[in-house]
Coordinates of C-alpha atoms and ligand atoms in Angstrom, one line a residue:
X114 CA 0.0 0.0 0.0
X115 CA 1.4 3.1 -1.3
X116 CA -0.5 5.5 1.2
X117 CA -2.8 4.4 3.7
X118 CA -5.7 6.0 3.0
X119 CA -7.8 4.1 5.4
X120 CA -11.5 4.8 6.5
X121 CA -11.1 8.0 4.4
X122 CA -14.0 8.9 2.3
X123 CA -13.2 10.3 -1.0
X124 CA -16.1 11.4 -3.5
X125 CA -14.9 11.0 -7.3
X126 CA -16.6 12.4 -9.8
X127 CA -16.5 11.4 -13.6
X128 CA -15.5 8.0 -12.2
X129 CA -16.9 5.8 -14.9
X130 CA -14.0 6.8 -17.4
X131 CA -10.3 7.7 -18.2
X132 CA -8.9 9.9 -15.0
X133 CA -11.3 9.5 -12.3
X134 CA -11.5 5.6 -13.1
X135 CA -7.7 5.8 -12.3
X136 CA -7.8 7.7 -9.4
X137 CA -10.3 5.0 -8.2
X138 CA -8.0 2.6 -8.4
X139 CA -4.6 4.0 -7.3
X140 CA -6.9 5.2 -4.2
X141 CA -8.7 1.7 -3.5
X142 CA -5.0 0.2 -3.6
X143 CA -4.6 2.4 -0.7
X144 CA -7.7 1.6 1.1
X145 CA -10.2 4.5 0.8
X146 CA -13.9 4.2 1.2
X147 CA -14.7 5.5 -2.7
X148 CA -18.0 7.3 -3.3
X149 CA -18.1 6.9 -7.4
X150 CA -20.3 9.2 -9.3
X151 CA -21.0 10.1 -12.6
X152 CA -24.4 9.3 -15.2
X153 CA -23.2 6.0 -16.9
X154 CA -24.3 3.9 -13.8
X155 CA -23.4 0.3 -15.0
X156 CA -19.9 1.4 -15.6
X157 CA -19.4 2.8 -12.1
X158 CA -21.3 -0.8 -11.1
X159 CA -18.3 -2.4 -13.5
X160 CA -15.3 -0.4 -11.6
X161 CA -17.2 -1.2 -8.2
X162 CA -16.9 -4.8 -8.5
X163 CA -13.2 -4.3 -9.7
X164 CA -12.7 -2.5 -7.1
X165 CA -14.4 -4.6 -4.7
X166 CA -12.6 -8.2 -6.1
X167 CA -9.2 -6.8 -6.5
X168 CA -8.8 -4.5 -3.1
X169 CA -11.8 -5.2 -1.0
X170 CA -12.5 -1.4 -1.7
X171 CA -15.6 -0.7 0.2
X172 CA -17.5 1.6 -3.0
X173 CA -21.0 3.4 -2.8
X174 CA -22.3 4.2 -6.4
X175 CA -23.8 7.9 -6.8
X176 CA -25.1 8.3 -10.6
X177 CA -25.8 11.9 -11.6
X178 CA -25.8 14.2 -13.6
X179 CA -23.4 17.2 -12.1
X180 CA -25.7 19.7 -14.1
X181 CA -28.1 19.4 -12.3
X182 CA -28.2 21.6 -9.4
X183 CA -31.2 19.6 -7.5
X184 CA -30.4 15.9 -8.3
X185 CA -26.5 16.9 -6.9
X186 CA -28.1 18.8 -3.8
X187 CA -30.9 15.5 -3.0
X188 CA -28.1 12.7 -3.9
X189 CA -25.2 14.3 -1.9
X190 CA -27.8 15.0 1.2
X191 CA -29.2 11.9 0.8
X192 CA -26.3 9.6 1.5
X193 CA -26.6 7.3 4.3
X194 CA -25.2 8.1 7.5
X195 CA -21.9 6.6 7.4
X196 CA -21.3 8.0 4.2
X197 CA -21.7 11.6 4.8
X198 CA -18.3 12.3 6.2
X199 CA -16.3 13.3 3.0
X200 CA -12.6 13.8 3.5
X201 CA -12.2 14.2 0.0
X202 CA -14.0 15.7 -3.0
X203 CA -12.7 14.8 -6.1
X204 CA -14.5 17.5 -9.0
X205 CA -13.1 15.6 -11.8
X206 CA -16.3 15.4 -14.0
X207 CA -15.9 17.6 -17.8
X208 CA -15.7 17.3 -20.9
X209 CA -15.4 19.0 -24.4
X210 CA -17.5 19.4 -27.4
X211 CA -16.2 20.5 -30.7
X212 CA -13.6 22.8 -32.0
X213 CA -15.4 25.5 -33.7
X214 CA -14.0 28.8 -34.2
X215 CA -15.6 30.5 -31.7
X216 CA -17.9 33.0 -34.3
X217 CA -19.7 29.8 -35.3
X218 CA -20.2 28.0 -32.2
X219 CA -22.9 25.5 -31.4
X220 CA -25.0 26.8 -28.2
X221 CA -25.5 23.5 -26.6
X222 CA -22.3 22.7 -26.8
X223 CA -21.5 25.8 -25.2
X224 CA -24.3 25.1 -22.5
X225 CA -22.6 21.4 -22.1
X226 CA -19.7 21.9 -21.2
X227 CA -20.4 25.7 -18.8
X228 CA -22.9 23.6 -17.0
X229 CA -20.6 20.5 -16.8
X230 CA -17.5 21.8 -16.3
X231 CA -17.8 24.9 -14.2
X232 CA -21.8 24.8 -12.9
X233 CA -21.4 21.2 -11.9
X234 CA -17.9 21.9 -10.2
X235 CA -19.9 24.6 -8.1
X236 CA -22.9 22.4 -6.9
X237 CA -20.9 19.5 -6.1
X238 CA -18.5 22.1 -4.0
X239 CA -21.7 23.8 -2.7
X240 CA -23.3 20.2 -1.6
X241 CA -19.8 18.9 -0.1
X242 CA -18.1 21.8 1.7
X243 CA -20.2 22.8 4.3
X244 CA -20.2 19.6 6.2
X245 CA -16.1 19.9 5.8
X246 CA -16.2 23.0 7.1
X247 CA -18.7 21.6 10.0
X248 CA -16.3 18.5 10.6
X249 CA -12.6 21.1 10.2
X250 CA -11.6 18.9 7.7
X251 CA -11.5 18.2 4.7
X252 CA -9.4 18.8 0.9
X253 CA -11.1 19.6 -2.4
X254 CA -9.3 18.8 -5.6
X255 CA -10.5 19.7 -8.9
X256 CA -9.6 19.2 -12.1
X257 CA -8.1 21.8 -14.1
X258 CA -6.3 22.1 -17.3
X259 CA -3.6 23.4 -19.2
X260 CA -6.1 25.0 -21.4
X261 CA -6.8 27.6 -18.8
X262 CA -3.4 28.9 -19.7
X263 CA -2.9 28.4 -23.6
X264 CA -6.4 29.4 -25.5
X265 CA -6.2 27.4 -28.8
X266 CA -8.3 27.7 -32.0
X267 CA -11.8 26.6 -31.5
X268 CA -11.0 25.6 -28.0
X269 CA -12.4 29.1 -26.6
X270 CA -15.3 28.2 -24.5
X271 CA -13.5 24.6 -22.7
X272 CA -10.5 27.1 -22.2
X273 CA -12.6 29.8 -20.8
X274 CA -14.3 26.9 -18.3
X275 CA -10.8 25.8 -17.3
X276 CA -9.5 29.0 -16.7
X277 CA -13.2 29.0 -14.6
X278 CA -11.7 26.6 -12.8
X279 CA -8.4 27.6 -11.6
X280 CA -10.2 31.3 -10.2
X281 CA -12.8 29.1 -8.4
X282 CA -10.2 26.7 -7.2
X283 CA -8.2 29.7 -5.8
X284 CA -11.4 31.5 -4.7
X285 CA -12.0 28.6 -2.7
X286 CA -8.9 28.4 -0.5
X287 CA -9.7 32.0 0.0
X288 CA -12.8 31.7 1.0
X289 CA -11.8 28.7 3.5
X290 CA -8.8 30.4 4.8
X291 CA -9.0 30.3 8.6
X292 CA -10.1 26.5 8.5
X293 CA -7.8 23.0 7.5
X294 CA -9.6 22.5 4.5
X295 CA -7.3 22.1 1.5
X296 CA -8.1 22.9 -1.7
X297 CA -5.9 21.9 -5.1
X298 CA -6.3 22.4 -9.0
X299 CA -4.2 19.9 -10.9
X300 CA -4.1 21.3 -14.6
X301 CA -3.0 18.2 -16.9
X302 CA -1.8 18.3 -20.7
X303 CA -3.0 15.9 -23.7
X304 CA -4.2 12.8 -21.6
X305 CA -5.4 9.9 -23.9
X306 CA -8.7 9.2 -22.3
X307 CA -12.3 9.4 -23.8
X308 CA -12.0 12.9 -23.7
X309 CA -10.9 13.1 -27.6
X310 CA -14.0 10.6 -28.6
X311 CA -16.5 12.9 -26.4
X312 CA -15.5 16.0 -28.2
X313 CA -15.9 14.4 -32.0
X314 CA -18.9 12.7 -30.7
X315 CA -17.9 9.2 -31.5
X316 CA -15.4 10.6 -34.7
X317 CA -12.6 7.6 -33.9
X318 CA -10.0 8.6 -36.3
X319 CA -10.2 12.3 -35.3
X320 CA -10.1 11.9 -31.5
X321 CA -7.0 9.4 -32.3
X322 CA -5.0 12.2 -34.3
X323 CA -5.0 14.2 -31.1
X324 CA -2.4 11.9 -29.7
X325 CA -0.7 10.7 -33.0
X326 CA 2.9 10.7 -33.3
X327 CA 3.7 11.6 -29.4
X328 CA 3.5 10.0 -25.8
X329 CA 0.3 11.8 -24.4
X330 CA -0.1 11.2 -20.3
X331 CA -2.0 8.0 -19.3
X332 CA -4.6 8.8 -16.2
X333 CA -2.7 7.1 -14.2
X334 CA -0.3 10.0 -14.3
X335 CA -2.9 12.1 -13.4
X336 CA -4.0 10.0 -10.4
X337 CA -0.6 9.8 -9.2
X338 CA -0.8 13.8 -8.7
X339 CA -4.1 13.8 -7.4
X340 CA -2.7 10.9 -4.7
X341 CA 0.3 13.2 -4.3
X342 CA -1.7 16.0 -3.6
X343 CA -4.0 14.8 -0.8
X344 CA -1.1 12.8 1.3
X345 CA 1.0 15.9 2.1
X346 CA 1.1 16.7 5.7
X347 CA -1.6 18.5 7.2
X348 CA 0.0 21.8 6.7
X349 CA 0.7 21.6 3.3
X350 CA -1.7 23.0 0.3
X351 CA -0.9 22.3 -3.2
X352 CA -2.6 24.4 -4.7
X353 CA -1.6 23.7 -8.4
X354 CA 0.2 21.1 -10.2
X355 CA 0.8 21.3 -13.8
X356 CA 1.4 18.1 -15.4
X357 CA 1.8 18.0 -19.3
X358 CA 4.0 15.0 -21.4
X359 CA 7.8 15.9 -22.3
X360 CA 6.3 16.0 -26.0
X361 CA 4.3 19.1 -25.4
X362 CA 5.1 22.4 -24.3
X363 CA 1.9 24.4 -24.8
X364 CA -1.2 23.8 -26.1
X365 CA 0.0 24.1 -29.3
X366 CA 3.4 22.8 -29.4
X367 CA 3.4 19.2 -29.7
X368 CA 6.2 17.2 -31.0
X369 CA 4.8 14.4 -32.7
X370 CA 8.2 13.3 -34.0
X371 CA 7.3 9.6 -32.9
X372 CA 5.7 9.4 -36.3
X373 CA 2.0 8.6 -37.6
Ligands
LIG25 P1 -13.3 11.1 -19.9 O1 -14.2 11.4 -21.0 O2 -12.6 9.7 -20.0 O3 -14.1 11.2 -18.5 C1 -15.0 12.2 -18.2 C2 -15.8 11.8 -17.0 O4 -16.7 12.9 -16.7 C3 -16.6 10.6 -17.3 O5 -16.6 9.7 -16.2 C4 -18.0 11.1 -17.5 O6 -19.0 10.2 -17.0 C5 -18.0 12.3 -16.5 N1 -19.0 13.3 -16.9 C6 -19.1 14.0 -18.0 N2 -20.2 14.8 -18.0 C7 -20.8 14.5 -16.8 C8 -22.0 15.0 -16.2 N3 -22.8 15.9 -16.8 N4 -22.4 14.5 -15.0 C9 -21.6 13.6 -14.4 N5 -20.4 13.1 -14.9 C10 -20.1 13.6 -16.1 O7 -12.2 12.2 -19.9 P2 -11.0 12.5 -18.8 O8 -10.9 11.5 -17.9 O9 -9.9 12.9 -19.7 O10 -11.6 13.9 -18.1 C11 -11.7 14.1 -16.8 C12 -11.4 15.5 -16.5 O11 -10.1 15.8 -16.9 C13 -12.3 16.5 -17.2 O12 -12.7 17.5 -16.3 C14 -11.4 17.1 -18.3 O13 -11.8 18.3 -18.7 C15 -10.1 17.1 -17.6 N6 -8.9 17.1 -18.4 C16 -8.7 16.1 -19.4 C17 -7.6 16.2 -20.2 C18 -7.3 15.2 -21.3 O14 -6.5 15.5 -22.1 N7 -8.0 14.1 -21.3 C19 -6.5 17.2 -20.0 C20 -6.9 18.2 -18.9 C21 -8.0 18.1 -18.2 P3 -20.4 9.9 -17.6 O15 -20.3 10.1 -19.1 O16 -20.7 8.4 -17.2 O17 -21.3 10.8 -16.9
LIG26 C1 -7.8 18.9 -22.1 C2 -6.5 19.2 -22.7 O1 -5.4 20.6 -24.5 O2 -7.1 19.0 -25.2 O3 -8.1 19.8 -21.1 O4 -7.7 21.1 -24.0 S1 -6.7 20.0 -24.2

């Protein structure tokens, strides 16, 4: 066991796929109580039985939608008792749709991905925090991206929800100051997840040619950070962590080298 994460309860969001499936893992190897959310419930119920065979990880499924602001409110208040206490909230749900310039872009993607990535972000934080800040404990890490530092073309509005996400992360830790809660935004680089496939809707080829040619991150990367970042000492607050692969430098510049 890497960390002994013991009778810790840690809430993942966007646990059915790519980085938050990871972090499930890498955290049931070290013996947290997972709380696995996202909508696709028989993939959560797929990862629980993992889970459950290959660590004994004690899992409780919450599937929702994070954009809705009622259905997060009723499921997180709803938990039974000995599930209430979360140490850790884990606001890793998002996605992306499209890349159109930003002149022609399609309003419910724009709507998807504002009330995904930052809306969602905000009720799940709303619905968690106050029983951290009731308990004086507690550590909120979301998830971030590099593309809330490097706009790219047709990448405006899931860059704008990023950068969303790194002021409400830092908001946050304001607004806590005075209490132990933590609060951490890990901003990752090209990570070949579903991510690609969600934002050409099922366009195979495309969503492949994001990562052709170089080494993207795999989630596990990512979970390793996110594992990093909550077993510091108590006194410590990462705030950001930055992760992109040695073949990018922006999001942009990508070597792609490696070939087809
Ligand atoms: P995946 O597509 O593999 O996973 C996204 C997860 O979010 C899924 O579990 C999905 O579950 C969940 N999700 C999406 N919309 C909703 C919703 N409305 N309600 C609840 N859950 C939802 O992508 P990643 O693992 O790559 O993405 C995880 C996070 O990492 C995202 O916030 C993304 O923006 C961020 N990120 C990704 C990078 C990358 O290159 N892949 C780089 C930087 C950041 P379901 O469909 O079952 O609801
Ligand atoms: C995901 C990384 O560069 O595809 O946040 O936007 S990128």
């Amino acid at each position: 066991m890497p960390f002994d994460l013991s009778n810790r309860t840690i809430l993942i969001t966007g646990a059915s796929s790519g980085i938050g499936a990871a972090c499930a893992r890498q955290l049931g190897t070290c013996g947290a109580r997972l709380i696995l959310s996202a909508r696709r419930k028989e993939k959560l119920q797929s990862l629980s039985n993992e889970l459950e065979q290959s660590y004994k990880t004690e899992t409780l499924l919450l599937p929702l939608d994070v954009q809705s602001a009622d259905d997060v409110a009723a499921s997180v208040e709803g938990l039974p008792a000995s599930w209430q206490e979360i140490d850790v909230l884990i606001n890793n749900a998002g996605l992306s749709r499209g890349l159109d310039p930003q002149q022609n872009g399609v309003l419910q993607d724009w709507e998807e991905m504002i009330d995904t990535n930052v809306k969602g972000l905000l009720y799940m934080t709303r619905a968690v925090v106050p029983g951290m800040v009731e308990r004086q404990a507690g550590h909120v890490v979301n998830i971030g991206s590099i593309a809330a530092r490097y706009t790219y073309p047709g990448g405006s509005v899931y860059c704008a929800t990023k950068s969303a996400v790194k002021v409400l992360s830092e908001g946050l830790k304001i607004d806590l100051l005075g209490t132990p809660i933590r609060v951490t935004n890990i901003e990752p680089g090209l990570v070949e997840t579903e991510f690609s496939d969600v934002r050409f809707r099922g366009d195979t080829d495309r969503a492949e040619s994001v990562y052709r040619g170089m080494t993207a991150l795999t989630p596990d990367d990512i979970a390793d950070s996110i594992l990093f970042s909550i077993t510091r000492p108590a006194h410590v607050n990462i705030s950001e962590l930055y992760v992109i692969p040695t073949d990018q430098s922006s999001g942009t510049l990508i070597d792609r080298r490696a070939g087809p």
